[in-house]
Amino acid sequence: RRDTSHPIQKIGCRPVFNTHRSSISCFALVKTSEGPHAVVTGCVDGALHVWPYGPFPVQGKEMKLPNLEALRIVPNAHQNGVSAIEGLYNAVATGGYDQCIKLWSLPSGQCVQQLKMEASVVSALSSSRLSLINTGPLDGRVDEDICVEGLLAGSGEGMVFIWSLTNMQLLGVIAGPESRVLSIAASPEQKALTLGYLDGSVTLHRVEAPNFPEIGRHRVKGAAIDCSWFQDTGPKSIR
């Protein structure tokens, strides 16, 4: 929080990153090759902040909160604000109200790739390995299933764009309800996607390029702010 008159200092909580100049809009945990993970926060002023992440010492029942300093600050990463972040290995993907998706190298702090979306805002980002049913042609192959590292981006208009992180090829576009996409999740076997929307819609899609056909739809009260897959004693399900 920007308002330091309400510090979060409770048992079991991690340190508060409270040196931002504007409100935090999103954050992600990123794995790095340099040891501990890092936390990347995105702000409404368009800046990105990279922070160290634990482990932090605990004294008795209280965690000792160190004075954390940002490892790196990228001002004006996005015009009009950062709206979504997805942590990758040694990198982070960000989306903004400038209709852009950017891939950043954490070691250098440089933008290494930029994609443009035909949308008002990048409202959600997710990355996952996908077991793709290829009705192609894709990578010169047709009707051959392939495994790809995918980057999925939702928009304010209900569209989801899916790219290959290997070569940034657009694999397909999902046209869902005309509502803001809030959450994206891939199934454990990487053959299905579930999407959550602001209007409460939850749609299921088969991982089949280029159309990613819808195979089910549900409705929840309020907004579907988060979707995740879990496995109980029965078949795999969506929460």
CSV table of C-alpha atoms in Angstrom, one decimal:
chain,number,residue,atom,x,y,z
A,1,ARG,CA,0.0,0.0,0.0
A,2,ARG,CA,1.1,3.5,-0.6
A,3,ASP,CA,-0.6,4.7,2.6
A,4,THR,CA,2.1,4.0,5.2
A,5,SER,CA,-0.3,5.0,8.1
A,6,HIS,CA,-1.7,1.4,7.8
A,7,PRO,CA,1.4,-0.8,7.8
A,8,ILE,CA,0.8,-4.6,7.5
A,9,GLN,CA,2.9,-6.0,10.3
A,10,LYS,CA,1.3,-9.3,11.3
A,11,ILE,CA,2.7,-12.6,12.3
A,12,GLY,CA,3.3,-14.7,9.2
A,13,CYS,CA,3.1,-11.8,6.7
A,14,ARG,CA,6.0,-11.0,4.4
A,15,PRO,CA,7.5,-7.6,4.3
A,16,VAL,CA,5.5,-4.7,2.8
A,17,PHE,CA,7.0,-3.1,-0.3
A,18,ASN,CA,6.0,0.4,0.5
A,19,THR,CA,8.3,2.7,-1.4
A,20,HIS,CA,6.2,2.8,-4.6
A,21,ARG,CA,5.2,6.3,-5.8
A,22,SER,CA,1.8,5.1,-6.9
A,23,SER,CA,-0.6,2.3,-6.1
A,24,ILE,CA,0.3,-1.3,-7.0
A,25,SER,CA,-2.0,-2.8,-9.6
A,26,CYS,CA,-0.5,-6.3,-9.9
A,27,PHE,CA,2.5,-8.4,-8.9
A,28,ALA,CA,4.2,-11.7,-9.7
A,29,LEU,CA,6.8,-14.1,-8.3
A,30,VAL,CA,9.7,-14.8,-10.7
A,31,LYS,CA,12.2,-17.6,-10.6
A,32,THR,CA,15.8,-16.4,-11.3
A,33,SER,CA,19.1,-18.2,-12.0
A,34,GLU,CA,20.9,-16.0,-9.5
A,35,GLY,CA,19.5,-17.8,-6.4
A,36,PRO,CA,16.3,-16.6,-4.6
A,37,HIS,CA,13.1,-15.7,-6.4
A,38,ALA,CA,12.2,-12.0,-7.0
A,39,VAL,CA,8.9,-10.2,-6.7
A,40,VAL,CA,7.9,-7.8,-9.6
A,41,THR,CA,5.3,-5.2,-8.9
A,42,GLY,CA,3.4,-3.2,-11.5
A,43,CYS,CA,2.0,0.3,-10.7
A,44,VAL,CA,-0.7,2.5,-12.0
A,45,ASP,CA,1.9,5.1,-13.1
A,46,GLY,CA,3.3,2.5,-15.5
A,47,ALA,CA,6.5,1.6,-13.5
A,48,LEU,CA,7.9,-1.8,-12.7
A,49,HIS,CA,9.7,-2.6,-9.4
A,50,VAL,CA,11.9,-5.7,-8.9
A,51,TRP,CA,12.3,-6.7,-5.2
A,52,PRO,CA,14.2,-9.4,-3.4
A,53,TYR,CA,12.2,-12.3,-2.0
A,54,GLY,CA,13.1,-14.2,1.2
A,55,PRO,CA,13.6,-16.2,3.0
A,56,PHE,CA,13.5,-13.7,5.9
A,57,PRO,CA,14.6,-14.4,9.5
A,58,VAL,CA,12.0,-15.2,12.1
A,59,GLN,CA,12.6,-14.2,15.8
A,60,GLY,CA,10.3,-16.2,18.1
A,61,LYS,CA,6.8,-15.8,16.7
A,62,GLU,CA,7.5,-12.6,14.8
A,63,MET,CA,9.2,-12.2,11.5
A,64,LYS,CA,12.0,-9.7,11.4
A,65,LEU,CA,11.1,-7.3,8.5
A,66,PRO,CA,14.3,-6.0,6.8
A,67,ASN,CA,14.5,-2.6,5.1
A,68,LEU,CA,14.0,-3.8,1.5
A,69,GLU,CA,15.3,-1.8,-1.4
A,70,ALA,CA,14.2,-2.3,-4.9
A,71,LEU,CA,16.7,-4.2,-7.0
A,72,ARG,CA,15.6,-2.4,-10.1
A,73,ILE,CA,13.0,0.2,-11.2
A,74,VAL,CA,11.8,0.5,-14.7
A,75,PRO,CA,9.8,3.8,-15.1
A,76,ASN,CA,7.3,4.2,-17.8
A,77,ALA,CA,7.2,0.5,-18.6
A,78,HIS,CA,3.7,1.0,-19.9
A,79,GLN,CA,1.8,4.1,-20.8
A,80,ASN,CA,-1.3,4.7,-18.7
A,81,GLY,CA,-0.4,1.9,-16.2
A,82,VAL,CA,0.6,-1.7,-15.8
A,83,SER,CA,-2.5,-4.0,-15.8
A,84,ALA,CA,-1.2,-7.5,-15.7
A,85,ILE,CA,2.1,-9.4,-14.8
A,86,GLU,CA,3.1,-13.0,-15.4
A,87,GLY,CA,6.4,-14.4,-14.0
A,88,LEU,CA,8.6,-16.4,-16.2
A,89,TYR,CA,12.1,-17.9,-15.7
A,90,ASN,CA,14.6,-15.0,-15.5
A,91,ALA,CA,12.0,-12.9,-17.2
A,92,VAL,CA,8.5,-11.3,-16.7
A,93,ALA,CA,5.7,-10.6,-19.1
A,94,THR,CA,3.6,-7.4,-18.5
A,95,GLY,CA,0.5,-5.9,-20.0
A,96,GLY,CA,-0.9,-2.5,-19.9
A,97,TYR,CA,-3.5,0.0,-20.9
A,98,ASP,CA,-1.4,0.9,-23.9
A,99,GLN,CA,-2.6,-2.4,-25.6
A,100,CYS,CA,1.0,-3.8,-25.4
A,101,ILE,CA,2.5,-7.0,-24.0
A,102,LYS,CA,6.2,-6.7,-23.2
A,103,LEU,CA,8.7,-9.4,-22.2
A,104,TRP,CA,11.4,-8.2,-19.9
A,105,SER,CA,14.8,-9.7,-19.0
A,106,LEU,CA,15.3,-9.5,-15.3
A,107,PRO,CA,19.1,-9.6,-15.4
A,108,SER,CA,19.3,-6.6,-17.7
A,109,GLY,CA,15.9,-4.9,-17.1
A,110,GLN,CA,15.5,-4.5,-20.8
A,111,CYS,CA,12.4,-5.1,-22.9
A,112,VAL,CA,13.3,-8.0,-25.3
A,113,GLN,CA,10.0,-8.5,-27.0
A,114,GLN,CA,6.8,-6.4,-27.6
A,115,LEU,CA,3.4,-7.5,-28.9
A,116,LYS,CA,0.5,-5.4,-29.8
A,117,MET,CA,-3.1,-6.4,-29.0
A,118,GLU,CA,-6.2,-5.1,-30.7
A,119,ALA,CA,-7.9,-4.5,-27.3
A,120,SER,CA,-8.5,-1.7,-24.9
A,121,VAL,CA,-6.4,-3.3,-22.1
A,122,VAL,CA,-4.4,-6.4,-21.4
A,123,SER,CA,-6.5,-7.6,-18.4
A,124,ALA,CA,-4.9,-11.0,-17.7
A,125,LEU,CA,-1.7,-12.9,-18.4
A,126,SER,CA,-0.8,-16.5,-17.9
A,127,SER,CA,1.9,-18.9,-19.1
A,128,SER,CA,1.7,-22.6,-19.4
A,129,ARG,CA,3.0,-25.6,-21.3
A,130,LEU,CA,0.2,-26.7,-23.7
A,131,SER,CA,-0.3,-30.1,-25.3
A,132,LEU,CA,-1.6,-28.7,-28.5
A,133,ILE,CA,-3.9,-30.5,-30.9
A,134,ASN,CA,-2.5,-29.0,-34.2
A,135,THR,CA,-5.1,-28.7,-37.0
A,136,GLY,CA,-2.5,-26.3,-38.5
A,137,PRO,CA,-0.6,-25.6,-40.3
A,138,LEU,CA,1.7,-24.8,-37.3
A,139,ASP,CA,5.5,-24.8,-37.6
A,140,GLY,CA,5.1,-26.5,-40.9
A,141,ARG,CA,3.2,-29.5,-39.4
A,142,VAL,CA,-0.5,-30.3,-39.8
A,143,ASP,CA,-2.6,-32.7,-37.7
A,144,GLU,CA,0.4,-33.5,-35.4
A,145,ASP,CA,0.1,-32.8,-31.7
A,146,ILE,CA,2.9,-30.7,-30.3
A,147,CYS,CA,3.9,-29.4,-26.9
A,148,VAL,CA,4.5,-25.6,-26.7
A,149,GLU,CA,5.3,-23.1,-24.0
A,150,GLY,CA,2.4,-20.7,-24.3
A,151,LEU,CA,1.7,-17.1,-23.3
A,152,LEU,CA,-2.0,-16.3,-22.9
A,153,ALA,CA,-3.3,-12.8,-22.7
A,154,GLY,CA,-6.9,-11.7,-22.0
A,155,SER,CA,-8.5,-8.5,-23.0
A,156,GLY,CA,-11.1,-6.1,-21.8
A,157,GLU,CA,-13.4,-7.2,-24.7
A,158,GLY,CA,-13.4,-10.9,-23.8
A,159,MET,CA,-10.7,-12.0,-26.3
A,160,VAL,CA,-7.8,-14.3,-25.4
A,161,PHE,CA,-4.7,-14.3,-27.5
A,162,ILE,CA,-2.3,-17.3,-27.4
A,163,TRP,CA,1.3,-17.1,-28.5
A,164,SER,CA,4.2,-19.5,-28.5
A,165,LEU,CA,6.9,-18.3,-26.2
A,166,THR,CA,9.5,-20.0,-28.3
A,167,ASN,CA,9.1,-18.0,-31.5
A,168,MET,CA,6.2,-15.6,-30.5
A,169,GLN,CA,4.0,-17.1,-33.2
A,170,LEU,CA,0.3,-16.4,-32.7
A,171,LEU,CA,-1.3,-19.9,-32.1
A,172,GLY,CA,-4.9,-18.8,-31.9
A,173,VAL,CA,-7.5,-16.4,-30.5
A,174,ILE,CA,-10.5,-17.3,-28.3
A,175,ALA,CA,-13.6,-15.1,-28.7
A,176,GLY,CA,-15.5,-15.4,-25.4
A,177,PRO,CA,-18.3,-13.4,-23.8
A,178,GLU,CA,-18.1,-9.7,-24.3
A,179,SER,CA,-16.7,-9.1,-20.8
A,180,ARG,CA,-13.3,-8.4,-19.3
A,181,VAL,CA,-11.1,-11.5,-18.9
A,182,LEU,CA,-10.0,-11.8,-15.3
A,183,SER,CA,-8.4,-15.3,-15.0
A,184,ILE,CA,-6.8,-17.9,-17.2
A,185,ALA,CA,-5.7,-21.5,-16.2
A,186,ALA,CA,-4.5,-24.6,-18.0
A,187,SER,CA,-5.5,-28.1,-16.9
A,188,PRO,CA,-2.8,-30.3,-15.3
A,189,GLU,CA,-2.6,-32.5,-18.4
A,190,GLN,CA,-2.2,-29.3,-20.5
A,191,LYS,CA,-5.1,-30.2,-22.9
A,192,ALA,CA,-7.8,-27.7,-21.7
A,193,LEU,CA,-8.1,-24.1,-20.7
A,194,THR,CA,-10.6,-22.4,-18.4
A,195,LEU,CA,-11.3,-18.6,-18.6
A,196,GLY,CA,-13.0,-16.4,-16.0
A,197,TYR,CA,-14.8,-13.2,-16.8
A,198,LEU,CA,-16.0,-10.1,-15.1
A,199,ASP,CA,-19.7,-11.0,-15.7
A,200,GLY,CA,-19.3,-14.3,-13.9
A,201,SER,CA,-18.9,-16.5,-17.0
A,202,VAL,CA,-16.5,-19.4,-16.8
A,203,THR,CA,-15.7,-21.1,-20.2
A,204,LEU,CA,-13.8,-24.3,-20.9
A,205,HIS,CA,-11.8,-24.8,-24.1
A,206,ARG,CA,-10.0,-27.6,-25.8
A,207,VAL,CA,-6.3,-26.8,-26.5
A,208,GLU,CA,-6.7,-27.1,-30.3
A,209,ALA,CA,-5.2,-24.6,-32.6
A,210,PRO,CA,-6.2,-22.3,-34.1
A,211,ASN,CA,-9.8,-22.0,-32.8
A,212,PHE,CA,-9.5,-23.5,-29.2
A,213,PRO,CA,-13.2,-24.6,-29.3
A,214,GLU,CA,-15.4,-24.1,-26.4
A,215,ILE,CA,-16.5,-27.3,-24.7
A,216,GLY,CA,-18.4,-26.0,-21.7
A,217,ARG,CA,-19.7,-22.9,-19.9
A,218,HIS,CA,-20.7,-22.1,-16.4
A,219,ARG,CA,-21.8,-19.1,-14.4
A,220,VAL,CA,-20.8,-17.9,-10.9
A,221,LYS,CA,-22.2,-15.2,-8.7
A,222,GLY,CA,-20.2,-12.0,-9.1
A,223,ALA,CA,-16.9,-11.9,-11.1
A,224,ALA,CA,-14.8,-15.0,-11.8
A,225,ILE,CA,-11.6,-13.4,-10.5
A,226,ASP,CA,-9.6,-16.7,-10.3
A,227,CYS,CA,-9.8,-20.1,-11.8
A,228,SER,CA,-7.6,-23.1,-10.8
A,229,TRP,CA,-7.6,-26.8,-11.4
A,230,PHE,CA,-7.4,-29.4,-8.6
A,231,GLN,CA,-7.6,-33.1,-8.3
A,232,ASP,CA,-9.5,-34.8,-5.6
A,233,THR,CA,-10.5,-38.5,-5.2
A,234,GLY,CA,-12.6,-38.1,-8.3
A,235,PRO,CA,-11.8,-36.8,-11.8
A,236,LYS,CA,-9.9,-33.5,-12.3
A,237,SER,CA,-12.2,-30.5,-11.7
A,238,ILE,CA,-12.2,-26.7,-11.9
A,239,ARG,CA,-12.6,-24.4,-8.9
